[in-house]
Tab-separated table of C-alpha atoms in Angstrom:
chain	number	residue	atom	x	y	z
A	217	MET	CA	-4.540	5.321	-22.482
A	218	THR	CA	-5.656	3.152	-19.550
A	219	ASP	CA	-9.271	2.686	-18.495
A	220	TYR	CA	-8.633	3.947	-14.962
A	221	PRO	CA	-7.374	7.292	-13.541
A	222	LYS	CA	-3.674	7.735	-12.884
A	223	ALA	CA	-2.057	9.226	-9.793
A	224	ILE	CA	-1.575	12.956	-10.383
A	225	ALA	CA	0.662	14.413	-7.652
A	226	PRO	CA	3.988	15.679	-9.057
A	227	VAL	CA	7.261	14.522	-7.547
A	228	ASP	CA	8.449	16.685	-4.622
A	229	ARG	CA	5.001	18.084	-3.894
A	230	ILE	CA	4.801	19.000	-0.179
A	231	GLU	CA	1.571	19.283	1.782
A	232	PRO	CA	0.629	19.355	5.498
A	233	VAL	CA	-0.672	16.167	7.122
A	234	PRO	CA	-3.813	17.010	9.139
A	235	ARG	CA	-3.718	13.640	10.954
A	236	ARG	CA	-1.877	12.683	14.112
A	237	ILE	CA	1.001	10.358	13.136
A	238	ARG	CA	2.709	7.954	15.533
A	239	ALA	CA	5.248	5.181	15.021
A	240	PHE	CA	6.585	2.501	17.361
A	241	LEU	CA	9.659	0.274	17.473
A	242	ALA	CA	10.193	-2.554	19.963
A	243	GLY	CA	7.369	-1.226	22.134
A	244	GLU	CA	8.724	2.337	22.300
A	245	GLN	CA	7.083	5.363	20.728
A	246	VAL	CA	9.585	6.868	18.300
A	247	LEU	CA	7.496	9.807	17.104
A	248	ASP	CA	4.194	11.539	17.788
A	249	THR	CA	3.229	14.521	15.684
A	250	THR	CA	0.364	16.568	14.310
A	251	ARG	CA	2.797	18.586	12.162
A	252	ALA	CA	4.036	16.019	9.642
A	253	ARG	CA	4.459	16.807	5.957
A	254	TYR	CA	3.439	14.691	2.989
A	255	VAL	CA	6.263	14.557	0.434
A	256	TRP	CA	5.741	12.830	-2.900
A	257	GLU	CA	9.050	11.158	-3.716
A	258	TRP	CA	7.238	9.531	-6.631
A	259	PRO	CA	3.716	10.146	-8.005
A	260	PHE	CA	1.830	7.201	-6.513
A	261	TYR	CA	1.903	7.994	-2.806
A	262	PRO	CA	3.722	10.283	-0.351
A	263	GLN	CA	6.083	9.697	2.556
A	264	TYR	CA	5.860	11.292	5.998
A	265	TYR	CA	8.490	13.885	6.899
A	266	ILE	CA	8.441	14.431	10.678
A	267	PRO	CA	9.586	17.560	12.579
A	268	ILE	CA	12.613	16.513	14.584
A	269	ALA	CA	11.094	18.164	17.673
A	270	ASP	CA	8.372	15.477	17.594
A	271	VAL	CA	10.841	12.559	17.538
A	272	ASP	CA	12.425	10.918	20.587
A	273	ARG	CA	15.999	11.970	19.850
A	274	ASP	CA	17.380	9.664	22.549
A	275	LEU	CA	16.620	6.785	20.178
A	276	LEU	CA	18.551	8.279	17.243
A	277	VAL	CA	22.081	7.170	16.389
A	278	ASP	CA	24.004	9.725	14.315
A	279	GLU	CA	25.994	7.822	11.686
A	280	GLU	CA	28.021	10.947	10.842
A	281	ARG	CA	27.541	10.715	7.096
A	282	THR	CA	25.275	12.478	4.648
A	283	GLU	CA	23.207	11.646	1.593
A	284	GLN	CA	22.297	13.997	-1.243
A	285	SER	CA	18.910	14.070	-2.938
A	286	ARG	CA	16.832	16.551	-4.909
A	287	ARG	CA	15.182	17.417	-1.579
A	288	GLY	CA	18.469	18.508	0.016
A	289	THR	CA	21.285	17.150	2.158
A	290	ALA	CA	20.253	14.587	4.765
A	291	ARG	CA	22.302	13.341	7.705
A	292	LEU	CA	21.840	9.591	8.137
A	293	HIS	CA	20.652	8.239	11.473
A	294	GLY	CA	19.894	4.809	12.846
A	295	LEU	CA	17.356	3.888	15.521
A	296	ARG	CA	18.214	1.973	18.688
A	297	VAL	CA	15.649	0.699	21.191
A	298	GLY	CA	17.294	-1.635	23.680
A	299	GLU	CA	18.740	-4.536	21.708
A	300	THR	CA	16.845	-3.538	18.537
A	301	PHE	CA	18.846	-1.530	16.005
A	302	ARG	CA	17.781	-0.208	12.614
A	303	PRO	CA	20.803	1.264	10.787
A	304	SER	CA	20.559	4.117	8.268
A	305	CYS	CA	16.770	4.289	8.467
A	306	GLY	CA	16.379	8.031	9.138
A	307	ARG	CA	17.304	11.034	6.982
A	308	TRP	CA	17.447	14.330	8.867
A	309	TYR	CA	17.265	17.279	6.466
A	310	GLY	CA	19.247	20.456	7.023
A	311	ASP	CA	19.179	24.085	5.942
A	312	ASP	CA	19.442	23.390	2.210
A	313	ALA	CA	16.249	21.298	2.154
A	314	LEU	CA	13.200	22.193	0.116
A	315	PRO	CA	11.011	24.843	1.805
A	316	GLY	CA	9.214	23.338	4.778
A	317	LEU	CA	11.550	20.341	5.167
A	318	THR	CA	14.392	21.855	7.212
A	319	ASP	CA	14.783	19.914	10.478
A	320	THR	CA	12.415	17.174	9.424
A	321	ILE	CA	13.337	13.500	9.377
A	322	ARG	CA	12.089	10.856	6.995
A	323	PHE	CA	12.144	7.277	8.323
A	324	ASP	CA	12.085	4.142	6.210
A	325	TRP	CA	8.629	2.641	6.640
A	326	ALA	CA	9.914	-0.860	7.359
A	327	ALA	CA	12.174	0.393	10.164
A	328	MET	CA	9.133	0.735	12.439
A	329	ASP	CA	7.005	-2.067	13.847
A	330	ARG	CA	3.780	-0.028	13.694
A	331	TRP	CA	2.544	3.198	12.118
A	332	PHE	CA	-0.714	4.908	13.073
A	333	GLU	CA	-2.858	7.656	11.591
A	334	GLU	CA	-4.833	8.823	14.615
A	335	ASP	CA	-5.616	5.453	16.285
A	336	GLU	CA	-5.879	3.351	13.113
A	337	GLU	CA	-2.889	1.286	12.039
A	338	VAL	CA	-1.610	1.962	8.529
A	339	PHE	CA	0.294	-0.585	6.463
A	340	VAL	CA	2.960	-0.437	3.719
A	341	HIS	CA	3.072	3.349	3.187
A	342	PRO	CA	1.109	6.519	4.050
A	343	ARG	CA	-2.330	6.830	2.545
A	344	ASN	CA	-2.448	9.201	-0.393
A	345	PRO	CA	-4.853	12.081	0.339
A	346	TYR	CA	-5.472	12.421	-3.413
A	347	ALA	CA	-6.416	8.758	-3.884
A	348	ARG	CA	-9.903	7.278	-3.618
A	349	VAL	CA	-10.658	3.640	-2.888
A	350	ASP	CA	-14.356	2.777	-3.244
A	351	ALA	CA	-16.004	-0.639	-2.942
A	352	LEU	CA	-19.293	-0.694	-4.853
A	353	ARG	CA	-21.797	-3.540	-5.165
A	354	SER	CA	-22.682	-4.373	-8.766
A	355	THR	CA	-24.810	-6.646	-10.940
A	356	ARG	CA	-22.302	-6.824	-13.786
A	357	THR	CA	-21.523	-10.328	-15.032
A	358	VAL	CA	-17.894	-11.250	-14.413
A	359	ARG	CA	-16.106	-14.389	-15.575
A	360	VAL	CA	-12.499	-15.186	-14.687
A	361	GLU	CA	-10.545	-17.538	-16.940
A	362	LEU	CA	-6.983	-18.801	-17.271
A	363	ASP	CA	-5.878	-20.688	-20.376
A	364	GLY	CA	-9.525	-21.286	-21.195
A	365	THR	CA	-10.388	-22.725	-17.770
A	366	VAL	CA	-13.172	-20.923	-15.882
A	367	LEU	CA	-11.997	-20.008	-12.377
A	368	ALA	CA	-15.022	-17.980	-11.268
A	369	GLU	CA	-18.282	-16.561	-12.567
A	370	SER	CA	-20.503	-14.048	-10.809
A	371	THR	CA	-23.498	-11.759	-11.283
A	372	SER	CA	-23.011	-9.977	-7.930
A	373	PRO	CA	-19.419	-8.738	-7.724
A	374	VAL	CA	-18.113	-5.918	-5.573
A	375	LEU	CA	-15.996	-3.561	-7.680
A	376	VAL	CA	-13.060	-1.783	-6.045
A	377	PHE	CA	-12.030	1.448	-7.741
A	378	GLU	CA	-8.604	2.595	-6.538
A	379	THR	CA	-6.809	5.613	-7.983
A	380	GLY	CA	-3.849	4.500	-10.057
A	381	LEU	CA	-4.871	0.837	-10.345
A	382	PRO	CA	-7.219	-1.131	-12.590
A	383	THR	CA	-10.664	-1.994	-11.243
A	384	ARG	CA	-10.610	-5.104	-9.041
A	385	TYR	CA	-13.547	-7.519	-9.053
A	386	TYR	CA	-14.267	-9.177	-5.696
A	387	LEU	CA	-16.435	-12.287	-5.969
A	388	ASN	CA	-18.434	-14.425	-3.553
A	389	ARG	CA	-16.654	-17.631	-2.603
A	390	THR	CA	-19.630	-19.621	-3.859
A	391	ASP	CA	-18.892	-18.163	-7.328
A	392	VAL	CA	-15.276	-19.397	-7.316
A	393	ASN	CA	-14.179	-22.832	-8.569
A	394	PHE	CA	-11.938	-23.959	-5.716
A	395	ARG	CA	-10.958	-27.130	-7.571
A	396	HIS	CA	-8.327	-25.016	-9.322
A	397	LEU	CA	-7.209	-22.978	-6.273
A	398	VAL	CA	-4.324	-24.028	-4.034
A	399	PRO	CA	-3.859	-22.204	-0.687
A	400	SER	CA	-0.641	-20.202	-0.425
A	401	ALA	CA	1.313	-19.005	2.604
A	402	THR	CA	1.667	-15.534	1.070
A	403	THR	CA	0.392	-12.520	2.997
A	404	THR	CA	0.376	-8.894	1.888
A	405	ALA	CA	-0.918	-5.602	3.212
A	406	CYS	CA	-2.479	-2.485	1.747
A	407	PRO	CA	-2.714	1.016	3.272
A	408	TYR	CA	-6.376	1.239	2.279
A	409	LYS	CA	-7.661	-2.325	2.711
A	410	GLY	CA	-5.565	-3.803	5.538
A	411	ARG	CA	-3.873	-7.230	5.718
A	412	THR	CA	-4.848	-10.135	3.513
A	413	SER	CA	-6.219	-13.232	5.224
A	414	GLY	CA	-5.707	-15.639	2.336
A	415	TYR	CA	-3.849	-16.138	-0.937
A	416	TRP	CA	-4.310	-18.827	-3.556
A	417	SER	CA	-2.284	-20.098	-6.471
A	418	VAL	CA	-4.104	-21.484	-9.495
A	419	ARG	CA	-3.448	-24.973	-10.891
A	420	VAL	CA	-4.506	-25.515	-14.504
A	421	ASP	CA	-3.522	-28.556	-16.594
A	422	GLY	CA	-0.838	-29.502	-14.086
A	423	THR	CA	0.773	-26.045	-14.071
A	424	ASP	CA	0.836	-23.892	-10.933
A	425	HIS	CA	0.432	-20.137	-11.320
A	426	PRO	CA	1.506	-18.630	-7.979
A	427	ASP	CA	-0.549	-16.165	-5.955
A	428	LEU	CA	-3.222	-15.118	-8.438
A	429	ALA	CA	-6.084	-14.620	-5.948
A	430	TRP	CA	-6.497	-13.122	-2.498
A	431	SER	CA	-9.016	-12.192	0.166
A	432	TYR	CA	-9.459	-9.834	3.113
A	433	ASP	CA	-11.595	-11.336	5.873
A	434	PHE	CA	-11.176	-8.242	8.059
A	435	PRO	CA	-10.616	-5.211	5.811
A	436	THR	CA	-10.549	-1.625	7.006
A	437	GLY	CA	-13.898	-0.016	7.789
A	438	ALA	CA	-14.165	1.802	4.453
A	439	LEU	CA	-13.723	-1.456	2.520
A	440	LEU	CA	-16.078	-3.682	4.533
A	441	PRO	CA	-18.062	-4.680	1.397
A	442	ILE	CA	-15.122	-6.879	0.267
A	443	ALA	CA	-14.901	-8.854	3.537
A	444	GLY	CA	-14.483	-12.546	2.738
A	445	LEU	CA	-14.690	-12.075	-1.035
A	446	ILE	CA	-12.005	-13.204	-3.494
A	447	ALA	CA	-10.274	-11.162	-6.200
A	448	PHE	CA	-7.897	-12.177	-8.991
A	449	TYR	CA	-5.077	-10.170	-10.544
A	450	ASN	CA	-6.454	-8.676	-13.762
A	451	GLU	CA	-2.842	-8.606	-14.955
A	452	LYS	CA	-2.497	-12.416	-14.788
A	453	VAL	CA	-5.914	-13.848	-15.672
A	454	ASP	CA	-8.514	-13.196	-18.360
A	455	LEU	CA	-11.569	-11.177	-17.341
A	456	ILE	CA	-14.819	-11.130	-19.252
A	457	VAL	CA	-17.099	-8.349	-17.990
A	458	ASP	CA	-20.641	-8.110	-19.371
A	459	GLY	CA	-19.547	-10.341	-22.233
A	460	GLU	CA	-16.535	-8.208	-23.171
A	461	ARG	CA	-13.078	-9.729	-22.821
A	462	ARG	CA	-10.801	-7.196	-21.151
A	463	THR	CA	-7.191	-6.609	-22.131
A	464	ARG	CA	-4.790	-7.498	-19.341
A	465	PRO	CA	-3.497	-4.219	-17.858
A	466	ARG	CA	0.220	-3.546	-17.405
A	467	THR	CA	1.092	-2.525	-13.829
A	468	HIS	CA	3.824	-3.251	-11.293
A	469	PHE	CA	1.830	-6.412	-10.447
A	470	SER	CA	2.201	-7.796	-13.987
């Protein structure tokens, strides 16, 4: 058993999306809907399925082939906006689809340049309505080590509790030993926190451990307490919290 809650939505769960969803490619609006469906293709987060009536069909390119899935038969479509073409990025579901999915289309997330929930940009994948992400100030003592070398030590961390992931400990930069941190060109994004503004590898005893720490200088509004702070992957470093050495969790970041 882990020490954090798992995602609980079963595969193929379908729920209405109460938010306005828009997506853009090459400056053109591809879709605009308040009638999207959440569909959990796996338990961790859903995808948007969009009513075809709310998609600009002039941008669709019918590839005249189908794909079978447990959700039904989908006709594959590409997207073309001027000189920009995204092949096989849309799956238009027909009459044999699961209830509520007939004449909806599911686009690959990366096929679009921008996705929005209402007027806030969303990154990586739709936000899970059953997930919580809370950033809470704390006075726990946190020490971060790697191979016996202390990388950071803090008595004022901000703890981020995110459904389905281990607790992350965000630390003041003044509590981090930058002698062991090497700036990295890596950038990532999160649906709940936004885009990272910095990544660091860790150098210990002449060995580089890539991309172990990161920071968000401009997180989303709900996660403002972590702005400018630095976190390390629990999966790749040793954490001592209130004097107790934590076991490294096993996740897809391991």
